[in-house]
Amino acid sequence: MATEATGISHPLLVDDFLQHRRYQLRLADAARTADTLVCLPTGLGKTAVSLLVTANRLHEAGGTALFLAPTKPLVQQHAEFYREALEIPDEEIVVFTGEVRPDDRAALWERARVVIATPQVVENDLVGNRISLRDVTHLTFDECHRATGDYAYVYIAERYHADAADPLVTGMSASPGGDTEEIETVCTNLGLRNVEVMTEDDADVSEYTHDTDVRWVEVDLPEEVIAIRDALNAVIVDRLEKLKSIGVTNTTSPDLSQRDLNEMRGQLKRMMDNDQSDGYKGMSTHAEVMKLRRAVELVETQSVESVRRYFERQRNAARSSGASKASQRMIADPKVREAMRQAESFDGLHPKFSQARILLAETLGINDGERAILFTESRDTAEALVEFLAASFDVRKFVGQGDKEGSDGMTQKQQQETLDDFRAGEFEVLVSTSVAEEGLDVPEVDLVCFYEPVPTAIRSIQRKGRTGRQASGEVVVLMAADTRDEAFFWISRRREKRMERELADLKAATGEIESTVGGGDQSGLDAFAGPGAGDNGDTDDSGDGGDDVPDGANADNADAGDADADDGASSGDAPAALTDFAADAREGGGDDDGDETVDGGANDAEADDAEANDGGDDAVVATAGVDGGVEVVIDQRELDSAIAKSLSTRDGLVTRLETLAVGDYVLSDRVAVERKSAADFVDSMLDADRSLFTQVGELSRAYARPVVVVEGTNLYGQRDIDPNAIRGALSALAIDFGVSVLRTEDETDTTELLATIARREQETRDREVSVHGEKTTKTRAEQQEYVVSAIADIGPVTARSLLEHFGSVEAVMTAPEDDLLAVDGVGAVTAERIRGVIGASYEP
């Protein structure tokens, strides 16, 4: 790839589209030869680095490039950037988000050269066996600092290193983590072995950066707001007294730290695990403290309007069916009710509102600025600020897509139009929640105002990156005196300084980190910076990320819980009583007996501990694109658990996603499984809207061998329910519905059980998978019970009682209400419902 004075030339790049910047070329040269973490300050073109690597890989290795960004607006922005920058037909640069139908995504994948997607969609498509990563030659994780825990990035990276024939990964971030250990975790999770860091102090970088002035402005709360806060704090002190009495805290100060609260919760959890009644009561009280602290934070740091809306939501929650005792107690407390009354009667403004208006007037009026961004953590506050500022400025909001907490979100189209208008100067003030913080190509502005301090270094640095790209700008942080804002202020100051120090330390420690994560010798070939230099035998591929044009801000990334390691099969003879229940019976036997081979599956690796596989001997054998093997059909709603991802990485298992009418997992034409956590099992016993027995009834009518899996070890300690009531429900499932009820300890145990049943059904019993089920023919008595049980959802037990009493379905149907009342188990309400259904006119 040759370079010219004003731009970069490459067969797959639009001539002179990218400005020639030596630091970008150096980073791209390193990233094209190894799986690399690229750290570069916000606004300096991380996306351009990824684009250079992508262009090189597609030109030399062919295949497909996959770029992952965490939000839909970012995906759309990156797609526009790549279509402008690459000499590739627009239709071969495709977008994958949840708005594209799964079947359409599968077709688009086959013909795409560049795919730009949200990680959750790719994760779902991998679990659903719709796409294969085999031919992906470059995978970019933008904002890769998110690659921790169970975020989708971690799972995708594991699958990629296992599946791809010629992989290369690039991770990009302006702020990769708080310490060396965090950075090593990100590198391990994504399989990155090379670390490249540039800071604003580097000579190649400094000429493209400008000063960003940070100023803290303190405001004082009015007496009315302090009175509301003090009333809520008094309730917190009362609840902490109760927690102190059971020995989980030594303080009753309402200003205790989040760490103290987390430790308290841990102690309560251990008490619950030991079936101590104080643990359950204490956990409910702890939940109340958390809710009250949120209210205090809102009234102190946000606005009285925010706390009004919060109380209204809590009031509605307390009135709903299945409401928690914490919500009900809090709303009923006289001191809380008094605080609510004071909030309702307060007609003033939080002082931050007027201070924000003053800052905007100074920037846009006195100083002739053009644009400003006002960030806030609360959507309620964002909407109130837009309404307040609209009288003085041309202002719009920018919030997330989901409707939540009584607030309407913005569609992807609305978000994009808002940013386009802001960039074009159609309005001057953007009031945004955190959705615009990371990587989104918001144009440089004259002022970034934080409505509240941001204690997390990553988020704070990303926000400040919105100013200072092309010219000097100002960052102002508003802080309410004698509130949590002050704590956040000191945390923020400390973390900002630590981040600056750690980026410098990271630059000095790259060799040590590379050694820890398995980095090798880097050739440092100057493929991008030197004339005539071009390709190279890259061994790994990384996804592309699109950001600024051409300075590309980075899109955020996230981490996903790793999928489990594949089963290691060990076969051998076993006693007949055990082999009857084996997972694998590749040899022998009929349906009920015969020798079967036991599959000794290894336990799955847990998400936080698993390393991204580099394709060695222990590589996960993926099933994406494979038609054979044992199939497990998974309901879309189960993607929130780690089970689907774990099953998708098992050798010999093929997973498929469907929206199932009944059940969570289909394992054969006769076996479907409804999975319930212990808490969910008890909740569904009590919730009329999603009755356990209605769900199981539908399951048993569709499948001959329905199974309910109850997951968790604390079934009898949920919600202060009498254990005998739970035992009664379990008995009813087994006896009245004919359902097999199986217990598992956790998601890993459930995964093993599902794999075992699926293999036993499909390999041993030679049965096929059908999402429509195969129900055996009912006897006449069963059909009669089915008809009667469907009347007003009275269920099988009452149906049998009615049939035994009246002798026929016809007699039940014609029985007057008084005769119905004579049947054991039929009360006035049930009798009225039966007659109401039978006797009412049909009105479709």
CSV table of N, CA and C in Angstrom, one decimal, residues 17 73-86 90 93 95 116 412 416 420 423 441 546-547 549:
chain,number,residue,atom,x,y,z
A,17,PHE,N,-9.2,9.1,0.5
A,17,PHE,CA,-10.3,9.3,1.5
A,17,PHE,C,-9.7,9.4,2.9
A,73,PRO,N,-27.3,2.9,16.5
A,73,PRO,CA,-26.8,4.1,15.9
A,73,PRO,C,-25.3,4.0,15.4
A,74,LEU,N,-24.5,3.4,16.3
A,74,LEU,CA,-23.1,3.2,15.9
A,74,LEU,C,-22.9,2.3,14.7
A,75,VAL,N,-23.7,1.2,14.7
A,75,VAL,CA,-23.7,0.3,13.5
A,75,VAL,C,-24.0,1.0,12.3
A,76,GLN,N,-25.0,1.8,12.3
A,76,GLN,CA,-25.4,2.6,11.1
A,76,GLN,C,-24.3,3.6,10.7
A,77,GLN,N,-23.7,4.2,11.7
A,77,GLN,CA,-22.7,5.2,11.4
A,77,GLN,C,-21.5,4.5,10.8
A,78,HIS,N,-21.1,3.4,11.3
A,78,HIS,CA,-19.9,2.6,10.8
A,78,HIS,C,-20.2,2.2,9.4
A,79,ALA,N,-21.4,1.7,9.1
A,79,ALA,CA,-21.8,1.2,7.8
A,79,ALA,C,-21.6,2.4,6.8
A,80,GLU,N,-22.1,3.6,7.1
A,80,GLU,CA,-21.9,4.7,6.2
A,80,GLU,C,-20.5,5.0,6.0
A,81,PHE,N,-19.7,4.9,7.0
A,81,PHE,CA,-18.2,5.2,6.9
A,81,PHE,C,-17.6,4.2,5.9
A,82,TYR,N,-17.8,2.9,6.1
A,82,TYR,CA,-17.2,1.9,5.3
A,82,TYR,C,-17.7,2.0,3.8
A,83,ARG,N,-18.9,2.3,3.6
A,83,ARG,CA,-19.4,2.4,2.3
A,83,ARG,C,-18.8,3.6,1.6
A,84,GLU,N,-18.5,4.7,2.3
A,84,GLU,CA,-17.8,5.8,1.7
A,84,GLU,C,-16.3,5.5,1.5
A,85,ALA,N,-15.7,4.7,2.3
A,85,ALA,CA,-14.3,4.5,2.3
A,85,ALA,C,-13.8,3.4,1.4
A,86,LEU,N,-14.6,2.4,1.2
A,86,LEU,CA,-14.1,1.2,0.5
A,86,LEU,C,-14.6,1.1,-0.9
A,90,ASP,N,-21.9,-1.1,-2.3
A,90,ASP,CA,-22.7,-0.9,-1.1
A,90,ASP,C,-23.4,-2.1,-0.6
A,93,ILE,N,-21.7,-4.4,1.7
A,93,ILE,CA,-21.4,-4.0,3.1
A,93,ILE,C,-22.8,-3.9,3.8
A,95,VAL,N,-25.6,-4.4,7.1
A,95,VAL,CA,-25.9,-4.1,8.5
A,95,VAL,C,-26.7,-5.2,9.1
A,116,ILE,N,-21.4,-5.3,9.4
A,116,ILE,CA,-21.3,-4.5,10.6
A,116,ILE,C,-22.5,-4.7,11.5
A,412,GLN,N,-34.3,4.1,16.1
A,412,GLN,CA,-33.0,4.3,15.4
A,412,GLN,C,-33.0,5.4,14.4
A,416,GLN,N,-30.7,8.8,14.5
A,416,GLN,CA,-29.8,9.2,13.4
A,416,GLN,C,-30.1,10.6,12.8
A,420,ASP,N,-27.7,13.8,12.7
A,420,ASP,CA,-27.4,14.5,11.4
A,420,ASP,C,-27.8,16.0,11.5
A,423,ARG,N,-25.2,17.7,13.7
A,423,ARG,CA,-23.9,17.9,12.9
A,423,ARG,C,-24.0,19.0,11.8
A,441,ASP,N,-20.4,9.2,16.6
A,441,ASP,CA,-19.7,10.3,16.0
A,441,ASP,C,-20.5,11.6,16.1
A,546,GLY,N,-16.3,1.4,12.4
A,546,GLY,CA,-16.4,2.6,11.7
A,546,GLY,C,-16.7,3.7,12.7
A,547,ASP,N,-16.0,4.8,12.6
A,547,ASP,CA,-16.4,5.9,13.5
A,547,ASP,C,-16.3,7.2,12.7
A,549,VAL,N,-15.3,10.3,10.2
A,549,VAL,CA,-14.8,10.4,8.9
A,549,VAL,C,-14.0,11.7,8.7
